[in-house]
């Protein structure tokens, strides 16, 4: 993409990864992603902010053609999609000093075998002059690892936030001009990467509040020319306010559990609760994660497999537990053949969540009238509990 103008002597030099479809060998990327890096040329010093995934290093270094002098490289975050090409940057520009947070230093040595003599750590709030431009470092931990930091460029009112505010979206649009599209991608990204760290995100939002910021340059997805768009969205997502929504990840082998899920969806809908079923045999796990950003309740629907839950539902429970959404209520419904321990198994997988467990509804074989009535009662309980929030 070469060097794209943001401000006078502030350029985006990252790359799009159009055909990447999986991140961390886990997260589906329906729209690819980008690895953003930025080049800032002060009157005296030049700095590179982050690098790219080593898979696309050739394109990245082509973008840096003509950069003869590089004084500093900033590693906002050690994860390799941003730091992976830094060892080669340091080899090509042997005078460059690598700047990072104190916590990042040993991680850069351990993950990338970088010579620690090349590294200088920057304290929270510390500044570094580039001449007529200044780097102002702001520690923003847990977005998405504990060592992450951001850099504010006060003269140009630009915040380089790394994963914070990012979106997995490959696009030729430098700016988030299609805000609806970016909103969905950023929300999905928040769900997959940021959601467990809501308290810390709220603290990070407080740290940048009041700073004059006209532009936010994240490390994935387009740049924000209207920062309030993404900052306000983050305030909402990172809050502890739940919405009147019930997420129902489920699997059915012979249709019994699916009939129960359909009945529950109908019963919830009649009671004014937004129901979001996900058939895990075909569902996009990223969509499931996104649905958990605001939901008040999750109901896991499973058929029994050798007495326990279906492995896909066990996996969904494990993912839900790891993402620590702001859920308040959880439950299990499903069908079994002769006996089951799936409630114990699934409830035991949700230990990270501060949820009230609702009474399960389990049918032996195909659900009967009493099972449908139990699902109706469950829907009533969910609606009443949501109303009381
Ligand atoms: Fe985009 Fe946590 O790396």
GROMACS .gro file of C-alpha atoms and ligand atoms in nm:
model
  392
    1UNK     CA    1   0.000   0.000   0.000
    2UNK     CA    2   0.311   0.222   0.010
    3UNK     CA    3   0.307   0.519   0.247
    4UNK     CA    4  -0.035   0.674   0.298
    5UNK     CA    5  -0.067   1.032   0.420
    6UNK     CA    6  -0.233   1.095   0.756
    7UNK     CA    7  -0.073   1.420   0.865
    8UNK     CA    8   0.236   1.611   0.755
    9UNK     CA    9   0.519   1.355   0.791
   10UNK     CA   10   0.284   1.103   0.953
   11UNK     CA   11   0.213   0.808   0.724
   12UNK     CA   12   0.051   0.465   0.743
   13UNK     CA   13   0.294   0.199   0.620
   14UNK     CA   14   0.113  -0.123   0.712
   15UNK     CA   15  -0.031  -0.396   0.493
   16UNK     CA   16  -0.362  -0.567   0.427
   17UNK     CA   17  -0.387  -0.943   0.470
   18UNK     CA   18  -0.681  -0.994   0.238
   19UNK     CA   19  -0.705  -1.371   0.245
   20UNK     CA   20  -0.631  -1.448   0.608
   21UNK     CA   21  -0.926  -1.645   0.737
   22UNK     CA   22  -0.813  -1.753   1.083
   23UNK     CA   23  -0.634  -1.568   1.361
   24UNK     CA   24  -0.454  -1.734   1.651
   25UNK     CA   25  -0.562  -2.063   1.488
   26UNK     CA   26  -0.901  -1.991   1.648
   27UNK     CA   27  -1.077  -1.674   1.538
   28UNK     CA   28  -1.250  -1.666   1.197
   29UNK     CA   29  -1.167  -1.358   0.990
   30UNK     CA   30  -1.446  -1.323   0.732
   31UNK     CA   31  -1.305  -0.992   0.608
   32UNK     CA   32  -0.933  -1.060   0.641
   33UNK     CA   33  -0.735  -0.815   0.849
   34UNK     CA   34  -0.462  -0.555   0.829
   35UNK     CA   35  -0.143  -0.504   1.025
   36UNK     CA   36  -0.103  -0.130   1.061
   37UNK     CA   37   0.227   0.042   1.118
   38UNK     CA   38   0.299   0.412   1.109
   39UNK     CA   39   0.601   0.623   1.022
   40UNK     CA   40   0.647   0.960   1.192
   41UNK     CA   41   0.921   1.190   1.075
   42UNK     CA   42   1.007   1.467   1.320
   43UNK     CA   43   1.242   1.750   1.230
   44UNK     CA   44   1.524   1.561   1.404
   45UNK     CA   45   1.424   1.199   1.458
   46UNK     CA   46   1.222   0.939   1.270
   47UNK     CA   47   1.018   0.667   1.437
   48UNK     CA   48   0.843   0.355   1.315
   49UNK     CA   49   0.539   0.257   1.520
   50UNK     CA   50   0.497  -0.124   1.517
   51UNK     CA   51   0.561  -0.362   1.229
   52UNK     CA   52   0.357  -0.639   1.067
   53UNK     CA   53   0.308  -1.013   1.074
   54UNK     CA   54   0.625  -1.173   0.930
   55UNK     CA   55   0.409  -1.343   0.665
   56UNK     CA   56   0.379  -1.006   0.490
   57UNK     CA   57   0.718  -0.864   0.577
   58UNK     CA   58   0.828  -0.823   0.212
   59UNK     CA   59   0.535  -0.593   0.136
   60UNK     CA   60   0.597  -0.402   0.456
   61UNK     CA   61   0.964  -0.341   0.380
   62UNK     CA   62   0.869  -0.232   0.028
   63UNK     CA   63   0.652   0.033   0.196
   64UNK     CA   64   0.960   0.153   0.382
   65UNK     CA   65   1.164   0.201   0.068
   66UNK     CA   66   1.350   0.532   0.089
   67UNK     CA   67   1.357   0.542   0.467
   68UNK     CA   68   1.729   0.586   0.513
   69UNK     CA   69   1.735   0.686   0.877
   70UNK     CA   70   1.530   0.528   1.150
   71UNK     CA   71   1.607   0.641   1.504
   72UNK     CA   72   1.337   0.460   1.696
   73UNK     CA   73   1.098   0.171   1.662
   74UNK     CA   74   0.803   0.149   1.900
   75UNK     CA   75   0.667  -0.193   1.996
   76UNK     CA   76   0.327  -0.113   2.142
   77UNK     CA   77   0.251  -0.482   2.186
   78UNK     CA   78   0.459  -0.799   2.169
   79UNK     CA   79   0.209  -1.021   1.986
   80UNK     CA   80   0.377  -1.126   1.666
   81UNK     CA   81   0.122  -0.980   1.424
   82UNK     CA   82   0.274  -0.642   1.520
   83UNK     CA   83   0.620  -0.722   1.650
   84UNK     CA   84   0.708  -1.015   1.425
   85UNK     CA   85   0.899  -0.812   1.169
   86UNK     CA   86   1.080  -0.596   1.427
   87UNK     CA   87   1.391  -0.817   1.444
   88UNK     CA   88   1.437  -0.761   1.070
   89UNK     CA   89   1.373  -0.386   1.115
   90UNK     CA   90   1.647  -0.375   1.376
   91UNK     CA   91   1.880  -0.566   1.144
   92UNK     CA   92   1.816  -0.327   0.852
   93UNK     CA   93   1.844  -0.012   1.066
   94UNK     CA   94   2.119  -0.104   1.315
   95UNK     CA   95   2.116   0.238   1.483
   96UNK     CA   96   1.745   0.219   1.570
   97UNK     CA   97   1.647   0.194   1.938
   98UNK     CA   98   1.348  -0.021   2.025
   99UNK     CA   99   1.101   0.153   2.260
  100UNK     CA  100   0.847  -0.038   2.466
  101UNK     CA  101   0.681  -0.054   2.805
  102UNK     CA  102   0.884  -0.203   3.092
  103UNK     CA  103   0.670  -0.518   3.090
  104UNK     CA  104   0.729  -0.567   2.719
  105UNK     CA  105   1.107  -0.574   2.740
  106UNK     CA  106   1.155  -0.929   2.865
  107UNK     CA  107   0.868  -1.046   2.644
  108UNK     CA  108   1.039  -0.908   2.334
  109UNK     CA  109   1.357  -1.088   2.437
  110UNK     CA  110   1.173  -1.413   2.506
  111UNK     CA  111   0.937  -1.413   2.207
  112UNK     CA  112   1.162  -1.263   1.941
  113UNK     CA  113   1.517  -1.313   2.071
  114UNK     CA  114   1.583  -0.939   2.049
  115UNK     CA  115   1.907  -0.819   2.205
  116UNK     CA  116   1.801  -0.634   2.518
  117UNK     CA  117   2.080  -0.381   2.462
  118UNK     CA  118   1.870  -0.248   2.172
  119UNK     CA  119   1.568  -0.187   2.398
  120UNK     CA  120   1.477   0.125   2.596
  121UNK     CA  121   1.171   0.118   2.816
  122UNK     CA  122   0.930   0.409   2.839
  123UNK     CA  123   0.737   0.489   3.156
  124UNK     CA  124   0.368   0.569   3.159
  125UNK     CA  125   0.337   0.936   3.062
  126UNK     CA  126   0.698   0.967   2.948
  127UNK     CA  127   0.766   1.175   2.639
  128UNK     CA  128   1.032   1.165   2.371
  129UNK     CA  129   1.107   1.451   2.135
  130UNK     CA  130   1.146   1.394   1.762
  131UNK     CA  131   1.222   1.765   1.715
  132UNK     CA  132   0.900   1.934   1.613
  133UNK     CA  133   0.692   1.629   1.707
  134UNK     CA  134   0.665   1.451   2.041
  135UNK     CA  135   0.590   1.093   2.134
  136UNK     CA  136   0.381   1.073   2.450
  137UNK     CA  137   0.359   0.717   2.580
  138UNK     CA  138   0.047   0.600   2.757
  139UNK     CA  139   0.041   0.258   2.916
  140UNK     CA  140  -0.282   0.087   2.817
  141UNK     CA  141  -0.250  -0.261   2.964
  142UNK     CA  142  -0.467  -0.556   2.863
  143UNK     CA  143  -0.554  -0.431   2.517
  144UNK     CA  144  -0.470  -0.692   2.452
  145UNK     CA  145  -0.178  -0.824   2.660
  146UNK     CA  146  -0.053  -0.683   2.993
  147UNK     CA  147   0.240  -0.499   2.830
  148UNK     CA  148   0.050  -0.297   2.573
  149UNK     CA  149   0.083   0.077   2.542
  150UNK     CA  150  -0.033   0.354   2.311
  151UNK     CA  151   0.143   0.660   2.173
  152UNK     CA  152  -0.013   1.005   2.150
  153UNK     CA  153   0.129   1.259   1.909
  154UNK     CA  154   0.009   1.589   2.059
  155UNK     CA  155   0.121   1.821   1.779
  156UNK     CA  156  -0.092   1.628   1.529
  157UNK     CA  157  -0.357   1.512   1.779
  158UNK     CA  158  -0.315   1.151   1.673
  159UNK     CA  159  -0.341   0.851   1.907
  160UNK     CA  160  -0.176   0.529   1.795
  161UNK     CA  161  -0.362   0.271   1.999
  162UNK     CA  162  -0.243  -0.069   1.866
  163UNK     CA  163  -0.504  -0.344   1.928
  164UNK     CA  164  -0.717  -0.099   2.133
  165UNK     CA  165  -1.003   0.013   1.901
  166UNK     CA  166  -0.889  -0.225   1.625
  167UNK     CA  167  -1.097  -0.423   1.378
  168UNK     CA  168  -1.013  -0.725   1.168
  169UNK     CA  169  -1.094  -0.569   0.834
  170UNK     CA  170  -0.888  -0.560   0.517
  171UNK     CA  171  -0.987  -0.257   0.314
  172UNK     CA  172  -0.832   0.001   0.086
  173UNK     CA  173  -1.017   0.270   0.282
  174UNK     CA  174  -0.756   0.440   0.498
  175UNK     CA  175  -1.033   0.587   0.715
  176UNK     CA  176  -1.344   0.430   0.867
  177UNK     CA  177  -1.574   0.599   0.619
  178UNK     CA  178  -1.823   0.310   0.616
  179UNK     CA  179  -1.891   0.329   0.989
  180UNK     CA  180  -2.162   0.061   0.989
  181UNK     CA  181  -1.920  -0.192   0.843
  182UNK     CA  182  -1.638  -0.092   1.072
  183UNK     CA  183  -1.869  -0.091   1.375
  184UNK     CA  184  -1.958  -0.456   1.320
  185UNK     CA  185  -1.596  -0.558   1.262
  186UNK     CA  186  -1.475  -0.360   1.565
  187UNK     CA  187  -1.748  -0.503   1.786
  188UNK     CA  188  -1.659  -0.854   1.678
  189UNK     CA  189  -1.293  -0.776   1.744
  190UNK     CA  190  -1.380  -0.638   2.088
  191UNK     CA  191  -1.571  -0.957   2.167
  192UNK     CA  192  -1.287  -1.186   2.065
  193UNK     CA  193  -0.994  -0.989   2.206
  194UNK     CA  194  -1.100  -0.726   2.458
  195UNK     CA  195  -1.416  -0.846   2.630
  196UNK     CA  196  -1.248  -1.020   2.926
  197UNK     CA  197  -1.070  -0.696   3.021
  198UNK     CA  198  -1.366  -0.457   3.048
  199UNK     CA  199  -1.259  -0.305   3.379
  200UNK     CA  200  -0.912  -0.229   3.247
  201UNK     CA  201  -1.058  -0.096   2.922
  202UNK     CA  202  -1.273   0.147   3.118
  203UNK     CA  203  -0.958   0.263   3.299
  204UNK     CA  204  -0.777   0.302   2.967
  205UNK     CA  205  -1.069   0.503   2.828
  206UNK     CA  206  -1.039   0.733   3.130
  207UNK     CA  207  -0.668   0.778   3.063
  208UNK     CA  208  -0.724   0.909   2.712
  209UNK     CA  209  -1.033   1.109   2.800
  210UNK     CA  210  -0.962   1.477   2.771
  211UNK     CA  211  -0.664   1.438   2.540
  212UNK     CA  212  -0.704   1.637   2.218
  213UNK     CA  213  -0.738   1.352   1.967
  214UNK     CA  214  -0.852   1.410   1.610
  215UNK     CA  215  -0.740   1.075   1.472
  216UNK     CA  216  -0.702   0.726   1.618
  217UNK     CA  217  -0.469   0.492   1.433
  218UNK     CA  218  -0.520   0.133   1.555
  219UNK     CA  219  -0.306  -0.162   1.452
  220UNK     CA  220  -0.588  -0.346   1.272
  221UNK     CA  221  -0.852  -0.204   1.041
  222UNK     CA  222  -0.908   0.151   0.923
  223UNK     CA  223  -0.802   0.472   1.094
  224UNK     CA  224  -1.068   0.671   1.277
  225UNK     CA  225  -1.110   1.028   1.157
  226UNK     CA  226  -1.403   1.064   1.397
  227UNK     CA  227  -1.269   0.915   1.723
  228UNK     CA  228  -1.596   0.962   1.913
  229UNK     CA  229  -1.748   0.692   1.693
  230UNK     CA  230  -1.525   0.415   1.829
  231UNK     CA  231  -1.464   0.561   2.178
  232UNK     CA  232  -1.840   0.584   2.244
  233UNK     CA  233  -1.887   0.230   2.113
  234UNK     CA  234  -1.615   0.105   2.348
  235UNK     CA  235  -1.777   0.284   2.643
  236UNK     CA  236  -2.096   0.094   2.570
  237UNK     CA  237  -1.934  -0.246   2.508
  238UNK     CA  238  -1.702  -0.222   2.810
  239UNK     CA  239  -1.981  -0.119   3.046
  240UNK     CA  240  -2.151  -0.371   3.274
  241UNK     CA  241  -2.496  -0.286   3.139
  242UNK     CA  242  -2.667  -0.591   2.991
  243UNK     CA  243  -2.934  -0.587   2.724
  244UNK     CA  244  -3.254  -0.788   2.711
  245UNK     CA  245  -3.092  -1.062   2.503
  246UNK     CA  246  -3.059  -1.438   2.539
  247UNK     CA  247  -2.789  -1.622   2.345
  248UNK     CA  248  -2.853  -1.991   2.276
  249UNK     CA  249  -2.556  -2.187   2.137
  250UNK     CA  250  -2.672  -2.541   2.068
  251UNK     CA  251  -2.616  -2.868   1.887
  252UNK     CA  252  -2.875  -3.129   1.802
  253UNK     CA  253  -2.796  -3.472   1.660
  254UNK     CA  254  -3.142  -3.610   1.587
  255UNK     CA  255  -3.362  -3.301   1.619
  256UNK     CA  256  -3.488  -3.325   1.979
  257UNK     CA  257  -3.267  -3.050   2.119
  258UNK     CA  258  -3.335  -2.834   1.815
  259UNK     CA  259  -3.710  -2.860   1.872
  260UNK     CA  260  -3.654  -2.746   2.230
  261UNK     CA  261  -3.438  -2.455   2.116
  262UNK     CA  262  -3.696  -2.346   1.861
  263UNK     CA  263  -3.966  -2.361   2.126
  264UNK     CA  264  -3.757  -2.156   2.367
  265UNK     CA  265  -3.678  -1.898   2.098
  266UNK     CA  266  -4.049  -1.860   2.029
  267UNK     CA  267  -4.135  -1.840   2.399
  268UNK     CA  268  -3.870  -1.577   2.462
  269UNK     CA  269  -3.980  -1.375   2.162
  270UNK     CA  270  -4.341  -1.377   2.284
  271UNK     CA  271  -4.214  -1.240   2.616
  272UNK     CA  272  -4.018  -0.958   2.455
  273UNK     CA  273  -3.670  -1.109   2.494
  274UNK     CA  274  -3.437  -1.099   2.195
  275UNK     CA  275  -3.329  -1.459   2.136
  276UNK     CA  276  -3.014  -1.543   1.942
  277UNK     CA  277  -2.978  -1.913   1.858
  278UNK     CA  278  -2.654  -2.046   1.712
  279UNK     CA  279  -2.645  -2.396   1.566
  280UNK     CA  280  -2.285  -2.478   1.648
  281UNK     CA  281  -2.259  -2.733   1.369
  282UNK     CA  282  -2.258  -2.440   1.124
  283UNK     CA  283  -2.218  -2.127   1.338
  284UNK     CA  284  -1.941  -1.870   1.305
  285UNK     CA  285  -1.775  -1.865   1.648
  286UNK     CA  286  -1.692  -1.497   1.597
  287UNK     CA  287  -2.063  -1.417   1.559
  288UNK     CA  288  -2.134  -1.611   1.875
  289UNK     CA  289  -1.867  -1.414   2.060
  290UNK     CA  290  -2.009  -1.087   1.927
  291UNK     CA  291  -2.357  -1.180   2.046
  292UNK     CA  292  -2.220  -1.215   2.399
  293UNK     CA  293  -2.105  -0.852   2.420
  294UNK     CA  294  -2.439  -0.730   2.557
  295UNK     CA  295  -2.649  -1.036   2.636
  296UNK     CA  296  -2.786  -1.090   2.986
  297UNK     CA  297  -2.840  -1.465   2.951
  298UNK     CA  298  -2.682  -1.764   2.783
  299UNK     CA  299  -2.869  -2.092   2.752
  300UNK     CA  300  -2.656  -2.383   2.633
  301UNK     CA  301  -2.852  -2.635   2.431
  302UNK     CA  302  -2.701  -2.979   2.398
  303UNK     CA  303  -2.782  -3.333   2.313
  304UNK     CA  304  -2.604  -3.585   2.533
  305UNK     CA  305  -2.299  -3.757   2.387
  306UNK     CA  306  -2.199  -4.060   2.592
  307UNK     CA  307  -2.374  -3.898   2.891
  308UNK     CA  308  -2.179  -3.569   2.868
  309UNK     CA  309  -2.253  -3.264   2.652
  310UNK     CA  310  -2.183  -3.255   2.280
  311UNK     CA  311  -1.815  -3.150   2.238
  312UNK     CA  312  -1.918  -2.848   2.028
  313UNK     CA  313  -2.131  -2.720   2.316
  314UNK     CA  314  -1.854  -2.794   2.565
  315UNK     CA  315  -1.626  -2.587   2.341
  316UNK     CA  316  -1.879  -2.302   2.326
  317UNK     CA  317  -1.903  -2.310   2.706
  318UNK     CA  318  -1.524  -2.298   2.732
  319UNK     CA  319  -1.504  -2.003   2.490
  320UNK     CA  320  -1.783  -1.820   2.674
  321UNK     CA  321  -1.605  -1.877   3.003
  322UNK     CA  322  -1.275  -1.751   2.862
  323UNK     CA  323  -1.431  -1.436   2.712
  324UNK     CA  324  -1.599  -1.347   3.045
  325UNK     CA  325  -1.893  -1.156   2.899
  326UNK     CA  326  -2.117  -0.948   3.123
  327UNK     CA  327  -2.377  -1.225   3.142
  328UNK     CA  328  -2.597  -1.244   3.453
  329UNK     CA  329  -2.781  -1.571   3.396
  330UNK     CA  330  -2.698  -1.909   3.244
  331UNK     CA  331  -2.881  -2.234   3.190
  332UNK     CA  332  -2.880  -2.567   3.010
  333UNK     CA  333  -3.149  -2.731   2.801
  334UNK     CA  334  -3.132  -3.042   2.590
  335UNK     CA  335  -3.217  -3.401   2.525
  336UNK     CA  336  -3.052  -3.723   2.637
  337UNK     CA  337  -3.088  -4.092   2.558
  338UNK     CA  338  -3.072  -4.280   2.886
  339UNK     CA  339  -2.881  -4.066   3.139
  340UNK     CA  340  -2.679  -3.747   3.139
  341UNK     CA  341  -2.434  -3.540   3.339
  342UNK     CA  342  -2.425  -3.253   3.091
  343UNK     CA  343  -2.565  -2.992   3.332
  344UNK     CA  344  -2.288  -3.061   3.584
  345UNK     CA  345  -2.027  -3.062   3.308
  346UNK     CA  346  -2.142  -2.741   3.137
  347UNK     CA  347  -2.213  -2.548   3.458
  348UNK     CA  348  -1.868  -2.649   3.578
  349UNK     CA  349  -1.718  -2.494   3.266
  350UNK     CA  350  -1.855  -2.148   3.345
  351UNK     CA  351  -1.653  -2.082   3.660
  352UNK     CA  352  -1.523  -1.744   3.542
  353UNK     CA  353  -1.873  -1.604   3.504
  354UNK     CA  354  -2.068  -1.435   3.780
  355UNK     CA  355  -2.397  -1.583   3.668
  356UNK     CA  356  -2.703  -1.717   3.839
  357UNK     CA  357  -2.771  -2.068   3.713
  358UNK     CA  358  -3.131  -2.115   3.604
  359UNK     CA  359  -3.315  -2.446   3.641
  360UNK     CA  360  -3.224  -2.677   3.351
  361UNK     CA  361  -3.478  -2.830   3.116
  362UNK     CA  362  -3.380  -3.181   3.007
  363UNK     CA  363  -3.593  -3.415   2.802
  364UNK     CA  364  -3.539  -3.787   2.779
  365UNK     CA  365  -3.567  -3.846   2.406
  366UNK     CA  366  -3.807  -3.628   2.210
  367UNK     CA  367  -3.950  -3.345   2.425
  368UNK     CA  368  -4.300  -3.398   2.565
  369UNK     CA  369  -4.570  -3.153   2.669
  370UNK     CA  370  -4.422  -3.121   3.019
  371UNK     CA  371  -4.086  -3.030   2.865
  372UNK     CA  372  -4.239  -2.757   2.648
  373UNK     CA  373  -4.418  -2.623   2.955
  374UNK     CA  374  -4.085  -2.621   3.141
  375UNK     CA  375  -3.933  -2.424   2.853
  376UNK     CA  376  -4.221  -2.176   2.876
  377UNK     CA  377  -4.151  -2.134   3.248
  378UNK     CA  378  -3.782  -2.086   3.173
  379UNK     CA  379  -3.868  -1.814   2.920
  380UNK     CA  380  -4.089  -1.644   3.177
  381UNK     CA  381  -3.812  -1.653   3.439
  382UNK     CA  382  -3.562  -1.507   3.189
  383UNK     CA  383  -3.800  -1.228   3.088
  384UNK     CA  384  -3.874  -1.142   3.452
  385UNK     CA  385  -3.509  -1.143   3.552
  386UNK     CA  386  -3.416  -0.924   3.256
  387UNK     CA  387  -3.694  -0.681   3.345
  388UNK     CA  388  -3.555  -0.658   3.698
  389UNK     CA  389  -3.201  -0.570   3.589
  390LIG    FE1  390  -0.314  -0.762   1.698
  390LIG    FE2  391  -0.286  -0.874   2.018
  390LIG     O1  392  -0.230  -0.847   1.842
   0.00000   0.00000   0.00000
